[in-house]
């Protein structure tokens, strides 16, 4: 890190100069997404400045979302991502959306199995009294960037063996002709808390889009009830509007 000479060069508070050098290192790619920042004590020794000054510069970058502190493991670089433009009117899957952009997807599983449904799931999915629910909880990653956390509930009738979903839920539903053909989606704003913020690699309090999707078969049966948290710095949802009469 180019931290020598912070004391000597230019005017202005030291912490701002340190902040600038760190920011330059992140934006120029000298520090990469996921890299750990050296411990504050090492940075202070190295640049020959006080730890209070280092802390102040790091605090600033955490607040601006360029760094994230993870409890017990250190401070990490968050690289600004290029935003994804997502159409609001097409019923596509995450895997398809990313493939169209030439990105590879993978998942970090949070949960995958059959469960006794919650009252909410019974109601939304219209489950029979003795029905089970398949739950898929995933951190969805595109080309190594965590973009969204999705928690899907599907009637076990449509997905009796959730472990068969290795990459795409919709591809799996397609095989049994139970891929949804219509969905209602609700989008609202929310601030991320831990552990979601940590999983997405952003600071606590960062903006996110909370999206609920209820999808249906042509028969009107509900297939999926999914709650997702999309990174606010990575997504633009775009809808075409037409004048109705
Ligand atoms: C989107 C939707 C989810 C849906 C998922 C399926 O992300 N928000 O409601 O479950 O796509 O994606 P895939 O088929 O890649 O698992």
PDB file of C-alpha atoms and ligand atoms in Angstrom:
ATOM      1  CA  UNK A   1       0.000   0.000   0.000  1.00  0.00           C
ATOM      2  CA  UNK A   2       1.312   3.466  -0.890  1.00  0.00           C
ATOM      3  CA  UNK A   3       1.202   4.836   2.607  1.00  0.00           C
ATOM      4  CA  UNK A   4       4.680   6.291   2.922  1.00  0.00           C
ATOM      5  CA  UNK A   5       4.954  10.044   3.090  1.00  0.00           C
ATOM      6  CA  UNK A   6       1.429  10.586   4.394  1.00  0.00           C
ATOM      7  CA  UNK A   7       2.900  12.780   7.104  1.00  0.00           C
ATOM      8  CA  UNK A   8       4.963  14.866   4.716  1.00  0.00           C
ATOM      9  CA  UNK A   9       2.965  15.559   1.560  1.00  0.00           C
ATOM     10  CA  UNK A  10       0.221  18.159   1.194  1.00  0.00           C
ATOM     11  CA  UNK A  11      -2.059  19.825   3.697  1.00  0.00           C
ATOM     12  CA  UNK A  12      -5.296  18.706   5.319  1.00  0.00           C
ATOM     13  CA  UNK A  13      -6.096  16.207   8.055  1.00  0.00           C
ATOM     14  CA  UNK A  14      -4.018  13.016   8.064  1.00  0.00           C
ATOM     15  CA  UNK A  15      -6.998  10.722   8.251  1.00  0.00           C
ATOM     16  CA  UNK A  16      -8.393  12.193   5.022  1.00  0.00           C
ATOM     17  CA  UNK A  17      -5.087  11.530   3.266  1.00  0.00           C
ATOM     18  CA  UNK A  18      -5.062   7.952   4.510  1.00  0.00           C
ATOM     19  CA  UNK A  19      -8.682   7.568   3.473  1.00  0.00           C
ATOM     20  CA  UNK A  20      -7.787   8.834  -0.006  1.00  0.00           C
ATOM     21  CA  UNK A  21      -4.841   6.421  -0.394  1.00  0.00           C
ATOM     22  CA  UNK A  22      -6.997   3.482   0.658  1.00  0.00           C
ATOM     23  CA  UNK A  23      -9.809   4.549  -1.636  1.00  0.00           C
ATOM     24  CA  UNK A  24      -7.362   4.912  -4.560  1.00  0.00           C
ATOM     25  CA  UNK A  25      -5.984   1.440  -3.832  1.00  0.00           C
ATOM     26  CA  UNK A  26      -9.504  -0.046  -3.904  1.00  0.00           C
ATOM     27  CA  UNK A  27     -10.719   1.773  -7.011  1.00  0.00           C
ATOM     28  CA  UNK A  28      -7.516   1.085  -8.953  1.00  0.00           C
ATOM     29  CA  UNK A  29      -7.702  -2.605  -8.089  1.00  0.00           C
ATOM     30  CA  UNK A  30      -4.522  -2.722  -5.949  1.00  0.00           C
ATOM     31  CA  UNK A  31      -6.862  -3.985  -3.274  1.00  0.00           C
ATOM     32  CA  UNK A  32      -9.422  -6.441  -4.565  1.00  0.00           C
ATOM     33  CA  UNK A  33     -12.912  -7.407  -3.530  1.00  0.00           C
ATOM     34  CA  UNK A  34     -12.658  -9.713  -0.544  1.00  0.00           C
ATOM     35  CA  UNK A  35      -9.073  -8.753   0.346  1.00  0.00           C
ATOM     36  CA  UNK A  36      -8.460  -8.279   4.034  1.00  0.00           C
ATOM     37  CA  UNK A  37      -7.155  -4.902   5.112  1.00  0.00           C
ATOM     38  CA  UNK A  38      -4.009  -5.191   7.245  1.00  0.00           C
ATOM     39  CA  UNK A  39      -4.797  -4.790  10.970  1.00  0.00           C
ATOM     40  CA  UNK A  40      -5.216  -1.136  12.024  1.00  0.00           C
ATOM     41  CA  UNK A  41      -2.207  -1.425  14.322  1.00  0.00           C
ATOM     42  CA  UNK A  42       0.032  -2.507  11.397  1.00  0.00           C
ATOM     43  CA  UNK A  43      -1.263   0.290   9.181  1.00  0.00           C
ATOM     44  CA  UNK A  44      -0.539   2.811  11.964  1.00  0.00           C
ATOM     45  CA  UNK A  45       3.011   1.506  12.487  1.00  0.00           C
ATOM     46  CA  UNK A  46       3.690   1.331   8.784  1.00  0.00           C
ATOM     47  CA  UNK A  47       2.474   4.839   7.967  1.00  0.00           C
ATOM     48  CA  UNK A  48       3.845   6.163  11.248  1.00  0.00           C
ATOM     49  CA  UNK A  49       0.538   7.649  12.346  1.00  0.00           C
ATOM     50  CA  UNK A  50      -1.722   7.081  15.328  1.00  0.00           C
ATOM     51  CA  UNK A  51      -4.248   4.262  15.525  1.00  0.00           C
ATOM     52  CA  UNK A  52      -6.992   6.801  16.158  1.00  0.00           C
ATOM     53  CA  UNK A  53      -6.243   8.348  12.762  1.00  0.00           C
ATOM     54  CA  UNK A  54      -6.326   4.949  11.057  1.00  0.00           C
ATOM     55  CA  UNK A  55      -9.571   4.065  12.771  1.00  0.00           C
ATOM     56  CA  UNK A  56     -11.154   7.324  11.596  1.00  0.00           C
ATOM     57  CA  UNK A  57     -10.165   6.728   7.958  1.00  0.00           C
ATOM     58  CA  UNK A  58     -11.396   3.125   8.074  1.00  0.00           C
ATOM     59  CA  UNK A  59     -14.677   4.195   9.736  1.00  0.00           C
ATOM     60  CA  UNK A  60     -15.245   6.603   6.852  1.00  0.00           C
ATOM     61  CA  UNK A  61     -14.727   3.925   4.216  1.00  0.00           C
ATOM     62  CA  UNK A  62     -16.963   1.485   6.093  1.00  0.00           C
ATOM     63  CA  UNK A  63     -19.692   4.135   6.185  1.00  0.00           C
ATOM     64  CA  UNK A  64     -19.302   4.665   2.433  1.00  0.00           C
ATOM     65  CA  UNK A  65     -19.527   0.936   1.787  1.00  0.00           C
ATOM     66  CA  UNK A  66     -15.983   0.448   0.408  1.00  0.00           C
ATOM     67  CA  UNK A  67     -14.908  -1.600   3.416  1.00  0.00           C
ATOM     68  CA  UNK A  68     -16.827  -3.938   5.670  1.00  0.00           C
ATOM     69  CA  UNK A  69     -15.956  -5.044   9.198  1.00  0.00           C
ATOM     70  CA  UNK A  70     -16.642  -8.693   9.989  1.00  0.00           C
ATOM     71  CA  UNK A  71     -16.791  -9.524  13.619  1.00  0.00           C
ATOM     72  CA  UNK A  72     -13.754 -11.452  14.769  1.00  0.00           C
ATOM     73  CA  UNK A  73     -12.178 -11.760  11.314  1.00  0.00           C
ATOM     74  CA  UNK A  74     -11.163  -8.240  10.273  1.00  0.00           C
ATOM     75  CA  UNK A  75     -11.920  -5.555   7.719  1.00  0.00           C
ATOM     76  CA  UNK A  76     -12.459  -6.437   4.060  1.00  0.00           C
ATOM     77  CA  UNK A  77     -12.585  -4.642   0.754  1.00  0.00           C
ATOM     78  CA  UNK A  78     -15.920  -4.273  -1.003  1.00  0.00           C
ATOM     79  CA  UNK A  79     -15.476  -3.419  -4.640  1.00  0.00           C
ATOM     80  CA  UNK A  80     -18.173  -1.239  -6.186  1.00  0.00           C
ATOM     81  CA  UNK A  81     -20.145  -3.462  -8.542  1.00  0.00           C
ATOM     82  CA  UNK A  82     -21.543  -2.623 -11.939  1.00  0.00           C
ATOM     83  CA  UNK A  83     -25.288  -2.524 -11.668  1.00  0.00           C
ATOM     84  CA  UNK A  84     -27.561  -5.165 -13.125  1.00  0.00           C
ATOM     85  CA  UNK A  85     -30.539  -3.922 -15.161  1.00  0.00           C
ATOM     86  CA  UNK A  86     -33.398  -6.297 -14.457  1.00  0.00           C
ATOM     87  CA  UNK A  87     -36.679  -6.244 -16.323  1.00  0.00           C
ATOM     88  CA  UNK A  88     -39.699  -6.197 -14.053  1.00  0.00           C
ATOM     89  CA  UNK A  89     -42.140  -7.720 -16.462  1.00  0.00           C
ATOM     90  CA  UNK A  90     -40.557 -11.064 -17.366  1.00  0.00           C
ATOM     91  CA  UNK A  91     -40.895 -14.197 -15.277  1.00  0.00           C
ATOM     92  CA  UNK A  92     -37.316 -15.408 -15.438  1.00  0.00           C
ATOM     93  CA  UNK A  93     -35.037 -17.200 -13.017  1.00  0.00           C
ATOM     94  CA  UNK A  94     -31.885 -15.844 -11.436  1.00  0.00           C
ATOM     95  CA  UNK A  95     -29.756 -18.369 -13.341  1.00  0.00           C
ATOM     96  CA  UNK A  96     -31.297 -17.286 -16.665  1.00  0.00           C
ATOM     97  CA  UNK A  97     -30.961 -13.586 -15.854  1.00  0.00           C
ATOM     98  CA  UNK A  98     -27.267 -13.972 -15.124  1.00  0.00           C
ATOM     99  CA  UNK A  99     -26.583 -16.318 -18.061  1.00  0.00           C
ATOM    100  CA  UNK A 100     -28.035 -13.688 -20.403  1.00  0.00           C
ATOM    101  CA  UNK A 101     -25.372 -11.335 -19.110  1.00  0.00           C
ATOM    102  CA  UNK A 102     -22.638 -13.901 -19.535  1.00  0.00           C
ATOM    103  CA  UNK A 103     -22.211 -14.419 -15.802  1.00  0.00           C
ATOM    104  CA  UNK A 104     -21.805 -17.759 -14.062  1.00  0.00           C
ATOM    105  CA  UNK A 105     -23.887 -18.380 -10.993  1.00  0.00           C
ATOM    106  CA  UNK A 106     -23.304 -20.450  -7.944  1.00  0.00           C
ATOM    107  CA  UNK A 107     -25.027 -20.735  -4.617  1.00  0.00           C
ATOM    108  CA  UNK A 108     -23.933 -20.891  -1.038  1.00  0.00           C
ATOM    109  CA  UNK A 109     -26.651 -22.910   0.656  1.00  0.00           C
ATOM    110  CA  UNK A 110     -28.203 -21.585   3.833  1.00  0.00           C
ATOM    111  CA  UNK A 111     -30.981 -24.157   3.958  1.00  0.00           C
ATOM    112  CA  UNK A 112     -32.236 -26.973   1.711  1.00  0.00           C
ATOM    113  CA  UNK A 113     -34.708 -29.598   2.864  1.00  0.00           C
ATOM    114  CA  UNK A 114     -38.284 -30.584   3.689  1.00  0.00           C
ATOM    115  CA  UNK A 115     -39.941 -29.047   6.735  1.00  0.00           C
ATOM    116  CA  UNK A 116     -43.215 -28.766   8.608  1.00  0.00           C
ATOM    117  CA  UNK A 117     -44.703 -25.580   7.157  1.00  0.00           C
ATOM    118  CA  UNK A 118     -45.240 -22.372   9.126  1.00  0.00           C
ATOM    119  CA  UNK A 119     -48.818 -20.972   9.292  1.00  0.00           C
ATOM    120  CA  UNK A 120     -47.701 -18.352   6.761  1.00  0.00           C
ATOM    121  CA  UNK A 121     -46.524 -21.007   4.309  1.00  0.00           C
ATOM    122  CA  UNK A 122     -49.705 -23.076   4.755  1.00  0.00           C
ATOM    123  CA  UNK A 123     -51.777 -20.045   3.864  1.00  0.00           C
ATOM    124  CA  UNK A 124     -49.694 -18.640   1.017  1.00  0.00           C
ATOM    125  CA  UNK A 125     -48.955 -21.960  -0.655  1.00  0.00           C
ATOM    126  CA  UNK A 126     -52.411 -23.387   0.058  1.00  0.00           C
ATOM    127  CA  UNK A 127     -50.900 -26.541   1.580  1.00  0.00           C
ATOM    128  CA  UNK A 128     -52.987 -29.530   2.668  1.00  0.00           C
ATOM    129  CA  UNK A 129     -53.199 -30.221   6.411  1.00  0.00           C
ATOM    130  CA  UNK A 130     -50.455 -32.869   6.323  1.00  0.00           C
ATOM    131  CA  UNK A 131     -48.386 -31.201   3.584  1.00  0.00           C
ATOM    132  CA  UNK A 132     -44.670 -30.529   3.847  1.00  0.00           C
ATOM    133  CA  UNK A 133     -42.766 -27.571   2.509  1.00  0.00           C
ATOM    134  CA  UNK A 134     -39.460 -27.549   0.636  1.00  0.00           C
ATOM    135  CA  UNK A 135     -37.255 -24.673   1.693  1.00  0.00           C
ATOM    136  CA  UNK A 136     -34.318 -23.383  -0.318  1.00  0.00           C
ATOM    137  CA  UNK A 137     -32.204 -20.679   1.298  1.00  0.00           C
ATOM    138  CA  UNK A 138     -29.369 -19.459  -0.886  1.00  0.00           C
ATOM    139  CA  UNK A 139     -26.793 -16.767  -1.163  1.00  0.00           C
ATOM    140  CA  UNK A 140     -26.789 -16.186  -4.891  1.00  0.00           C
ATOM    141  CA  UNK A 141     -23.415 -15.391  -6.380  1.00  0.00           C
ATOM    142  CA  UNK A 142     -22.649 -14.222  -9.924  1.00  0.00           C
ATOM    143  CA  UNK A 143     -19.035 -14.367 -11.065  1.00  0.00           C
ATOM    144  CA  UNK A 144     -17.892 -14.411  -7.438  1.00  0.00           C
ATOM    145  CA  UNK A 145     -19.998 -11.407  -6.425  1.00  0.00           C
ATOM    146  CA  UNK A 146     -22.726 -12.106  -3.864  1.00  0.00           C
ATOM    147  CA  UNK A 147     -25.825 -10.374  -5.286  1.00  0.00           C
ATOM    148  CA  UNK A 148     -28.848 -11.624  -3.380  1.00  0.00           C
ATOM    149  CA  UNK A 149     -30.104 -13.795  -0.560  1.00  0.00           C
ATOM    150  CA  UNK A 150     -33.171 -15.821  -1.514  1.00  0.00           C
ATOM    151  CA  UNK A 151     -35.408 -17.899   0.718  1.00  0.00           C
ATOM    152  CA  UNK A 152     -37.926 -19.924  -1.267  1.00  0.00           C
ATOM    153  CA  UNK A 153     -40.788 -22.055   0.022  1.00  0.00           C
ATOM    154  CA  UNK A 154     -42.294 -24.560  -2.389  1.00  0.00           C
ATOM    155  CA  UNK A 155     -45.000 -27.123  -1.745  1.00  0.00           C
ATOM    156  CA  UNK A 156     -43.345 -30.554  -1.421  1.00  0.00           C
ATOM    157  CA  UNK A 157     -45.879 -31.726  -3.973  1.00  0.00           C
ATOM    158  CA  UNK A 158     -43.931 -29.819  -6.635  1.00  0.00           C
ATOM    159  CA  UNK A 159     -40.479 -30.419  -5.175  1.00  0.00           C
ATOM    160  CA  UNK A 160     -40.443 -33.696  -3.203  1.00  0.00           C
ATOM    161  CA  UNK A 161     -36.648 -33.824  -3.139  1.00  0.00           C
ATOM    162  CA  UNK A 162     -35.143 -30.330  -2.653  1.00  0.00           C
ATOM    163  CA  UNK A 163     -31.573 -31.710  -2.779  1.00  0.00           C
ATOM    164  CA  UNK A 164     -32.129 -32.201  -6.510  1.00  0.00           C
ATOM    165  CA  UNK A 165     -31.892 -28.436  -6.916  1.00  0.00           C
ATOM    166  CA  UNK A 166     -28.181 -27.943  -7.415  1.00  0.00           C
ATOM    167  CA  UNK A 167     -28.206 -24.764  -9.470  1.00  0.00           C
ATOM    168  CA  UNK A 168     -31.610 -23.670 -10.792  1.00  0.00           C
ATOM    169  CA  UNK A 169     -34.965 -24.131  -9.054  1.00  0.00           C
ATOM    170  CA  UNK A 170     -36.896 -23.214 -12.204  1.00  0.00           C
ATOM    171  CA  UNK A 171     -34.918 -25.730 -14.290  1.00  0.00           C
ATOM    172  CA  UNK A 172     -35.836 -28.407 -11.742  1.00  0.00           C
ATOM    173  CA  UNK A 173     -39.532 -27.417 -11.747  1.00  0.00           C
ATOM    174  CA  UNK A 174     -39.451 -27.453 -15.535  1.00  0.00           C
ATOM    175  CA  UNK A 175     -38.650 -31.171 -15.471  1.00  0.00           C
ATOM    176  CA  UNK A 176     -41.944 -31.961 -13.732  1.00  0.00           C
ATOM    177  CA  UNK A 177     -43.906 -29.359 -15.714  1.00  0.00           C
ATOM    178  CA  UNK A 178     -44.419 -27.276 -12.625  1.00  0.00           C
ATOM    179  CA  UNK A 179     -42.483 -24.203 -13.642  1.00  0.00           C
ATOM    180  CA  UNK A 180     -44.620 -21.161 -12.832  1.00  0.00           C
ATOM    181  CA  UNK A 181     -46.202 -19.195 -15.670  1.00  0.00           C
ATOM    182  CA  UNK A 182     -47.316 -16.130 -13.738  1.00  0.00           C
ATOM    183  CA  UNK A 183     -46.076 -14.313 -10.661  1.00  0.00           C
ATOM    184  CA  UNK A 184     -46.893 -11.361  -8.467  1.00  0.00           C
ATOM    185  CA  UNK A 185     -43.918  -9.507  -7.147  1.00  0.00           C
ATOM    186  CA  UNK A 186     -43.726  -6.932  -4.375  1.00  0.00           C
ATOM    187  CA  UNK A 187     -40.655  -4.737  -3.966  1.00  0.00           C
ATOM    188  CA  UNK A 188     -39.854  -2.660  -0.919  1.00  0.00           C
ATOM    189  CA  UNK A 189     -36.817  -0.900   0.506  1.00  0.00           C
ATOM    190  CA  UNK A 190     -34.947  -2.102   3.546  1.00  0.00           C
ATOM    191  CA  UNK A 191     -31.642  -1.658   5.363  1.00  0.00           C
ATOM    192  CA  UNK A 192     -29.506  -4.790   5.723  1.00  0.00           C
ATOM    193  CA  UNK A 193     -28.732  -6.255   9.121  1.00  0.00           C
ATOM    194  CA  UNK A 194     -26.263  -8.976  10.004  1.00  0.00           C
ATOM    195  CA  UNK A 195     -25.913 -11.844   9.155  1.00  0.00           C
ATOM    196  CA  UNK A 196     -27.446 -10.870   5.779  1.00  0.00           C
ATOM    197  CA  UNK A 197     -25.144  -7.834   5.370  1.00  0.00           C
ATOM    198  CA  UNK A 198     -22.063  -9.940   6.119  1.00  0.00           C
ATOM    199  CA  UNK A 199     -23.137 -12.638   3.655  1.00  0.00           C
ATOM    200  CA  UNK A 200     -23.647 -10.047   0.928  1.00  0.00           C
ATOM    201  CA  UNK A 201     -20.303  -8.474   1.808  1.00  0.00           C
ATOM    202  CA  UNK A 202     -21.701  -5.007   2.502  1.00  0.00           C
ATOM    203  CA  UNK A 203     -21.850  -2.769   5.584  1.00  0.00           C
ATOM    204  CA  UNK A 204     -24.665  -3.133   8.105  1.00  0.00           C
ATOM    205  CA  UNK A 205     -27.338  -0.576   7.218  1.00  0.00           C
ATOM    206  CA  UNK A 206     -26.656  -0.743   3.455  1.00  0.00           C
ATOM    207  CA  UNK A 207     -29.693  -0.336   1.250  1.00  0.00           C
ATOM    208  CA  UNK A 208     -31.332  -3.387  -0.204  1.00  0.00           C
ATOM    209  CA  UNK A 209     -34.424  -4.236  -2.225  1.00  0.00           C
ATOM    210  CA  UNK A 210     -36.633  -6.720  -0.521  1.00  0.00           C
ATOM    211  CA  UNK A 211     -38.585  -8.710  -3.096  1.00  0.00           C
ATOM    212  CA  UNK A 212     -41.436 -11.119  -2.483  1.00  0.00           C
ATOM    213  CA  UNK A 213     -42.511 -13.314  -5.357  1.00  0.00           C
ATOM    214  CA  UNK A 214     -45.549 -15.554  -5.363  1.00  0.00           C
ATOM    215  CA  UNK A 215     -45.641 -17.663  -8.532  1.00  0.00           C
ATOM    216  CA  UNK A 216     -48.502 -19.621  -9.998  1.00  0.00           C
ATOM    217  CA  UNK A 217     -49.144 -22.443 -12.414  1.00  0.00           C
ATOM    218  CA  UNK A 218     -51.604 -21.843 -15.235  1.00  0.00           C
ATOM    219  CA  UNK A 219     -54.175 -23.699 -13.079  1.00  0.00           C
ATOM    220  CA  UNK A 220     -53.899 -20.998 -10.429  1.00  0.00           C
ATOM    221  CA  UNK A 221     -52.045 -23.182  -7.897  1.00  0.00           C
ATOM    222  CA  UNK A 222     -49.270 -21.402  -6.022  1.00  0.00           C
ATOM    223  CA  UNK A 223     -45.850 -22.936  -6.714  1.00  0.00           C
ATOM    224  CA  UNK A 224     -43.426 -20.697  -4.948  1.00  0.00           C
ATOM    225  CA  UNK A 225     -43.315 -18.103  -2.202  1.00  0.00           C
ATOM    226  CA  UNK A 226     -39.875 -16.475  -2.227  1.00  0.00           C
ATOM    227  CA  UNK A 227     -38.417 -13.666  -0.202  1.00  0.00           C
ATOM    228  CA  UNK A 228     -35.242 -12.148  -1.558  1.00  0.00           C
ATOM    229  CA  UNK A 229     -32.851  -9.418  -0.520  1.00  0.00           C
ATOM    230  CA  UNK A 230     -31.061  -7.876  -3.475  1.00  0.00           C
ATOM    231  CA  UNK A 231     -28.074  -5.616  -3.006  1.00  0.00           C
ATOM    232  CA  UNK A 232     -29.247  -2.041  -3.496  1.00  0.00           C
ATOM    233  CA  UNK A 233     -25.913  -1.052  -5.043  1.00  0.00           C
ATOM    234  CA  UNK A 234     -26.143  -3.770  -7.686  1.00  0.00           C
ATOM    235  CA  UNK A 235     -29.666  -3.715  -9.077  1.00  0.00           C
ATOM    236  CA  UNK A 236     -31.890  -1.451 -11.122  1.00  0.00           C
ATOM    237  CA  UNK A 237     -35.329  -2.870 -11.764  1.00  0.00           C
ATOM    238  CA  UNK A 238     -36.719  -1.577 -15.022  1.00  0.00           C
ATOM    239  CA  UNK A 239     -40.344  -1.693 -16.159  1.00  0.00           C
ATOM    240  CA  UNK A 240     -41.891  -0.547 -19.397  1.00  0.00           C
ATOM    241  CA  UNK A 241     -45.047   1.459 -18.866  1.00  0.00           C
ATOM    242  CA  UNK A 242     -47.832   1.819 -21.394  1.00  0.00           C
ATOM    243  CA  UNK A 243     -50.815   4.125 -21.402  1.00  0.00           C
ATOM    244  CA  UNK A 244     -53.949   2.156 -20.643  1.00  0.00           C
ATOM    245  CA  UNK A 245     -57.421   3.239 -21.650  1.00  0.00           C
TER     246      UNK A 245
HETATM  247  C1  LIG B   1     -35.482 -15.260  -9.073  1.00  0.00           C
HETATM  248  C2  LIG B   1     -36.713 -15.050  -8.224  1.00  0.00           C
HETATM  249  C3  LIG B   1     -37.024 -16.212  -7.302  1.00  0.00           C
HETATM  250  C4  LIG B   1     -36.901 -17.538  -8.028  1.00  0.00           C
HETATM  251  C5  LIG B   1     -35.547 -17.647  -8.666  1.00  0.00           C
HETATM  252  C6  LIG B   1     -35.336 -18.946  -9.411  1.00  0.00           C
HETATM  253  O1  LIG B   1     -34.318 -14.968  -8.380  1.00  0.00           O
HETATM  254  N1  LIG B   1     -36.632 -13.820  -7.443  1.00  0.00           N
HETATM  255  O2  LIG B   1     -38.342 -16.035  -6.819  1.00  0.00           O
HETATM  256  O3  LIG B   1     -37.081 -18.597  -7.111  1.00  0.00           O
HETATM  257  O4  LIG B   1     -35.380 -16.595  -9.586  1.00  0.00           O
HETATM  258  O5  LIG B   1     -34.007 -18.950  -9.866  1.00  0.00           O
HETATM  259  P1  LIG B   1     -33.191 -20.271 -10.195  1.00  0.00           P
HETATM  260  O6  LIG B   1     -34.009 -21.037 -11.175  1.00  0.00           O
HETATM  261  O7  LIG B   1     -31.911 -19.778 -10.749  1.00  0.00           O
HETATM  262  O8  LIG B   1     -33.023 -21.033  -8.915  1.00  0.00           O
END
